[in-house]
Coordinates of C-alpha atoms in Angstrom, one line a residue:
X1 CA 3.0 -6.2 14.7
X2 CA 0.3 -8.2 13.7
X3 CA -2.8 -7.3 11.2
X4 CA -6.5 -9.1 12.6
X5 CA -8.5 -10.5 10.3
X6 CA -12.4 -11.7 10.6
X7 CA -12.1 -16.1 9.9
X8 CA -15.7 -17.8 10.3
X9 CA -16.7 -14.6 12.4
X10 CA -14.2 -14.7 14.6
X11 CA -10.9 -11.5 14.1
X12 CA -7.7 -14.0 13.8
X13 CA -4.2 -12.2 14.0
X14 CA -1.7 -12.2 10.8
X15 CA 1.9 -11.9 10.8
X16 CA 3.0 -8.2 9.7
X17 CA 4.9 -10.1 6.9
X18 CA 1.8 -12.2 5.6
X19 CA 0.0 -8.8 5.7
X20 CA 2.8 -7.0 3.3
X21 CA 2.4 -10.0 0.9
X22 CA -1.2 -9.9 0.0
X23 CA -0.6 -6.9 -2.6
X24 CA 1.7 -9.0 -4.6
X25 CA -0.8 -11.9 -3.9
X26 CA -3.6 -9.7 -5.7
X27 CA -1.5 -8.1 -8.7
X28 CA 0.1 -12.2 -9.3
X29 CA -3.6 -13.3 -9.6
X30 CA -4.9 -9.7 -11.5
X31 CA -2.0 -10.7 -14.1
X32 CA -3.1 -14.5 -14.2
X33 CA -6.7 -13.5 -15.0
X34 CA -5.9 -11.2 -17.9
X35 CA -4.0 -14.4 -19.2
X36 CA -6.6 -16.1 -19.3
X37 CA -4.9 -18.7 -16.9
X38 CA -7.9 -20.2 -14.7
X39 CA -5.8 -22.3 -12.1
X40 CA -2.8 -21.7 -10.5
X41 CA -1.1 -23.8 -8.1
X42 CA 1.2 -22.8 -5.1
X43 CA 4.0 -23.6 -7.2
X44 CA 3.5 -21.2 -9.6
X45 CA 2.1 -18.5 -7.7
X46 CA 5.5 -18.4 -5.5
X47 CA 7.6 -18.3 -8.6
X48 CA 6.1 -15.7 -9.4
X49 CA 6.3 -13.7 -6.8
X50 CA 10.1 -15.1 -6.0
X51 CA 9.5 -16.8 -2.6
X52 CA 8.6 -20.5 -1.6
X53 CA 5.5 -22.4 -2.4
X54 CA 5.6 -23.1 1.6
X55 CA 5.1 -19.7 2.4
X56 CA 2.7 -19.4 0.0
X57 CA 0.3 -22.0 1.6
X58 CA 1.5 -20.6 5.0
X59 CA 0.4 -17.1 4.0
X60 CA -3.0 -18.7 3.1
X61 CA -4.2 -21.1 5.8
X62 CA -4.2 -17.9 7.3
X63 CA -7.5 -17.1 5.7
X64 CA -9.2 -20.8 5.4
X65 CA -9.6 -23.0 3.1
X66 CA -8.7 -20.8 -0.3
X67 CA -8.4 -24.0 -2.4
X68 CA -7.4 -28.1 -2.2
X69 CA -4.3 -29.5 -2.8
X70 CA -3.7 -31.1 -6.0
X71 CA -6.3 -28.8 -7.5
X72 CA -4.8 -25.2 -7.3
X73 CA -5.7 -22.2 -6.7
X74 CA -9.0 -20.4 -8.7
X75 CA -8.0 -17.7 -9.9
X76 CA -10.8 -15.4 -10.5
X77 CA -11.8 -16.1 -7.1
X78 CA -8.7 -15.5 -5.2
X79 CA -8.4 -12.4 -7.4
X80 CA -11.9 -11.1 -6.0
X81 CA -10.9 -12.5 -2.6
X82 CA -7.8 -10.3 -2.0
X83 CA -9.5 -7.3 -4.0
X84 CA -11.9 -7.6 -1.1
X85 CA -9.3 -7.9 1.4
X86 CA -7.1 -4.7 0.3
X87 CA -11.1 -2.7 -0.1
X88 CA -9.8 -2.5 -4.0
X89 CA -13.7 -2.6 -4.8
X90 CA -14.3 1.2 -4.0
X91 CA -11.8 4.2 -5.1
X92 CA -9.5 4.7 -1.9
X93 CA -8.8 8.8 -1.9
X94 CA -5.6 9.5 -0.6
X95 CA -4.0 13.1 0.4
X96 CA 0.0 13.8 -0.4
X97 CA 1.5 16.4 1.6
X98 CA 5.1 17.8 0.1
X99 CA 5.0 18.2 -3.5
X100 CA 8.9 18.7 -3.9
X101 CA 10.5 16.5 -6.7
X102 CA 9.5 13.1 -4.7
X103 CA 5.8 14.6 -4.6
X104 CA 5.6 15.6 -8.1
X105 CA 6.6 12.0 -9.3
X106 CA 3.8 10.8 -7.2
X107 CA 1.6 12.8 -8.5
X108 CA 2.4 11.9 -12.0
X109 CA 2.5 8.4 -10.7
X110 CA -0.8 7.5 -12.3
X111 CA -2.6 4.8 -9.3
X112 CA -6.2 5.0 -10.2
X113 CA -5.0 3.0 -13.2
X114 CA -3.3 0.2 -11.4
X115 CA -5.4 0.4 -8.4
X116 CA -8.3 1.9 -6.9
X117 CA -6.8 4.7 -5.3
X118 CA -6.3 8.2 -6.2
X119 CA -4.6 11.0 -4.9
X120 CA -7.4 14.0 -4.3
X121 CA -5.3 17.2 -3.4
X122 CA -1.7 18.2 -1.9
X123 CA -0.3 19.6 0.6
X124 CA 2.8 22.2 0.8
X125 CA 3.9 24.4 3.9
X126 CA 2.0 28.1 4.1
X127 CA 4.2 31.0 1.3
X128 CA 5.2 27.8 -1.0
X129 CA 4.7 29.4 -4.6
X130 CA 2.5 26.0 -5.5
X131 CA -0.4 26.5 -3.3
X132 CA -2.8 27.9 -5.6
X133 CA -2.0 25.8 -8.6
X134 CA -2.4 22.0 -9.7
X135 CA -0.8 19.0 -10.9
X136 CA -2.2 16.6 -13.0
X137 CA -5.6 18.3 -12.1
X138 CA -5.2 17.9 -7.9
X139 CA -5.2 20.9 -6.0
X140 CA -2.2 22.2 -3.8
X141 CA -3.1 23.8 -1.0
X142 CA -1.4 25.3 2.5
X143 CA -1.0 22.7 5.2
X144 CA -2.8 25.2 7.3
X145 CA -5.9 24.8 5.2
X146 CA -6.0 20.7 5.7
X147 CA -8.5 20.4 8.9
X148 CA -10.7 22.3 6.5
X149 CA -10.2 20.9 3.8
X150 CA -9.6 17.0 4.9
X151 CA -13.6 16.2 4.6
X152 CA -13.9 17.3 1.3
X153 CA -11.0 15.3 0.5
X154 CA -13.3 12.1 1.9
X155 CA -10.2 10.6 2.6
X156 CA -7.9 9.4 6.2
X157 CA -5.3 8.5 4.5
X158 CA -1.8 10.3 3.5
X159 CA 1.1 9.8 1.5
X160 CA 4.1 12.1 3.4
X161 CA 7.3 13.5 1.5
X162 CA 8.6 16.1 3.6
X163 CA 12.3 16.9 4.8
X164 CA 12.7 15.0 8.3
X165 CA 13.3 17.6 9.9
X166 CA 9.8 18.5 9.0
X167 CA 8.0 15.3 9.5
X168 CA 6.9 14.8 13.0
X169 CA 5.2 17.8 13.1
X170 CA 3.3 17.4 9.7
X171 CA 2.4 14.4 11.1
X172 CA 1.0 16.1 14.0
X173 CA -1.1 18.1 12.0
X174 CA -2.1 15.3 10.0
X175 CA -3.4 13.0 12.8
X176 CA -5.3 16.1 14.2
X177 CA -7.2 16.4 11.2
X178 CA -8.5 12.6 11.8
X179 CA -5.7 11.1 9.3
X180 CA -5.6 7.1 10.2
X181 CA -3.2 6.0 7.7
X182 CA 0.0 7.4 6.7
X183 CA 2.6 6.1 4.1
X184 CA 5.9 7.9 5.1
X185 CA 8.8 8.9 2.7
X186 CA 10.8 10.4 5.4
X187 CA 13.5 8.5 6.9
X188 CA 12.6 8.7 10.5
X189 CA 10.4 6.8 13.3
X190 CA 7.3 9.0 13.6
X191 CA 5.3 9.3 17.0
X192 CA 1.5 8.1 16.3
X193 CA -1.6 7.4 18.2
X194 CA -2.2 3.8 18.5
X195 CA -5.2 3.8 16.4
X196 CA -2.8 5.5 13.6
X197 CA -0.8 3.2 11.0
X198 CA 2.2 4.0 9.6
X199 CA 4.0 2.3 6.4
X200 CA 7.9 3.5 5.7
X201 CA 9.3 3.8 2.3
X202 CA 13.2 4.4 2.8
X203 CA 14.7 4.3 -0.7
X204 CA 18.1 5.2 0.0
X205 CA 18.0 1.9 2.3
X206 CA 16.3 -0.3 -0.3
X207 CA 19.2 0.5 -2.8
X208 CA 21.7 -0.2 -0.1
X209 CA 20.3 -3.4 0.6
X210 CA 20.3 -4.2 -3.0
X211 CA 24.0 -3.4 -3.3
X212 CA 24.9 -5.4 -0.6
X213 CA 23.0 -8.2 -2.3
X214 CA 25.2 -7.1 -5.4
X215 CA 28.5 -7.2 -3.6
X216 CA 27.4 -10.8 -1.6
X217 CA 26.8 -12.5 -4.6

């Protein structure tokens, strides 16, 4: 799957693994300009992310000419670029629907101060003894309440942490109210519209894959 981006007016595809870089592109230069470091060359920027300058200047070409060789990379500027690129410019309001201990951390999981995004309400199934109360000052309400309330959320985006067994059809509901985006917690390949993207965040297989790593080396 590729991502399209607009290069000298014209939309230009990007690999789906360029695309999952340019966060860790953003918060490398974000930590270069609070140290004051004004330059950075490809060199230095894939140290510090822990891949190869290569891919680095790959990644880049991608999106023109974003510095020179032998010059480096401006910092300041490639910090506003991908800010612009990621829309971290505006506060991104985001909806979380299951508010069971993975829920709950994300909630206390304080975004708007790393990012601009923040989590507006919550969701939990209809006779859970949290709708009605908050968390960290954002509402939980009944899933059946979400095509109501998704426009005052001014938000098309989602983070879900419901059991499987659950998610396709939360995810039903959610792209029926007009959701776009969803970031999925739940370990299982959910059925979208086309125009709907979904992300997957599968801890258990993360640690797996780290332990392996562990065992290989």
């Amino acid at each position: 799957m590729e991502k399209k981006i607009v290069k000298n007016g014209k939309e230009t595809a990007i690999p789906r693994a360029t695309a999952k870089r340019l966060s860790l592109y953003y918060r490398i230069f974000k930590r270069f300009h609070r140290e004051n470091i004004e330059k950075a060359s490809s060199k230095e920027i894939a140290e510090a992310i822990g891949i190869d300058s290569a891919t680095v200047r790959r990644d880049f070409s991608y999106f023109g000419e974003l510095g020179r060789r032998g010059f480096g990379y401006d910092v300041k500027k490639l910090m506003d670029f991908f800010a612009d690129i990621l829309n971290d410019n505006s506060i991104t309001n985001v909806m979380l629907v299951g508010v069971g201990n993975m829920g709950r951390a994300l909630l206390h999981y304080r975004f708007h101060e790393r990012n601009k995004m923040k989590i507006v309400m919550a969701f939990e199934a209809d006779g859970h003894p949290a709708i009605g109360s908050s968390d960290e000052n954002v509402p939980i309400y009944a899933i059946s309440e979400l095509r109501d309330r998704i426009a005052e959320a001014n938000s098309k985006t989602a983070i879900l942490t419901v059991p499987s067994s659950k998610a396709q059809e939360v995810t039903d509901v959610l792209v029926e109210a007009g959701v776009k985006g969803i970031l999925s917690f739940s370990p299982v390949n959910l059925t979208v519209p086309k125009d709907v993207v979904v992300q997957y965040v599968d801890l258990t297989s993360e640690l797996q894959t780290l332990l392996y790593f562990m065992r290989k080396n």
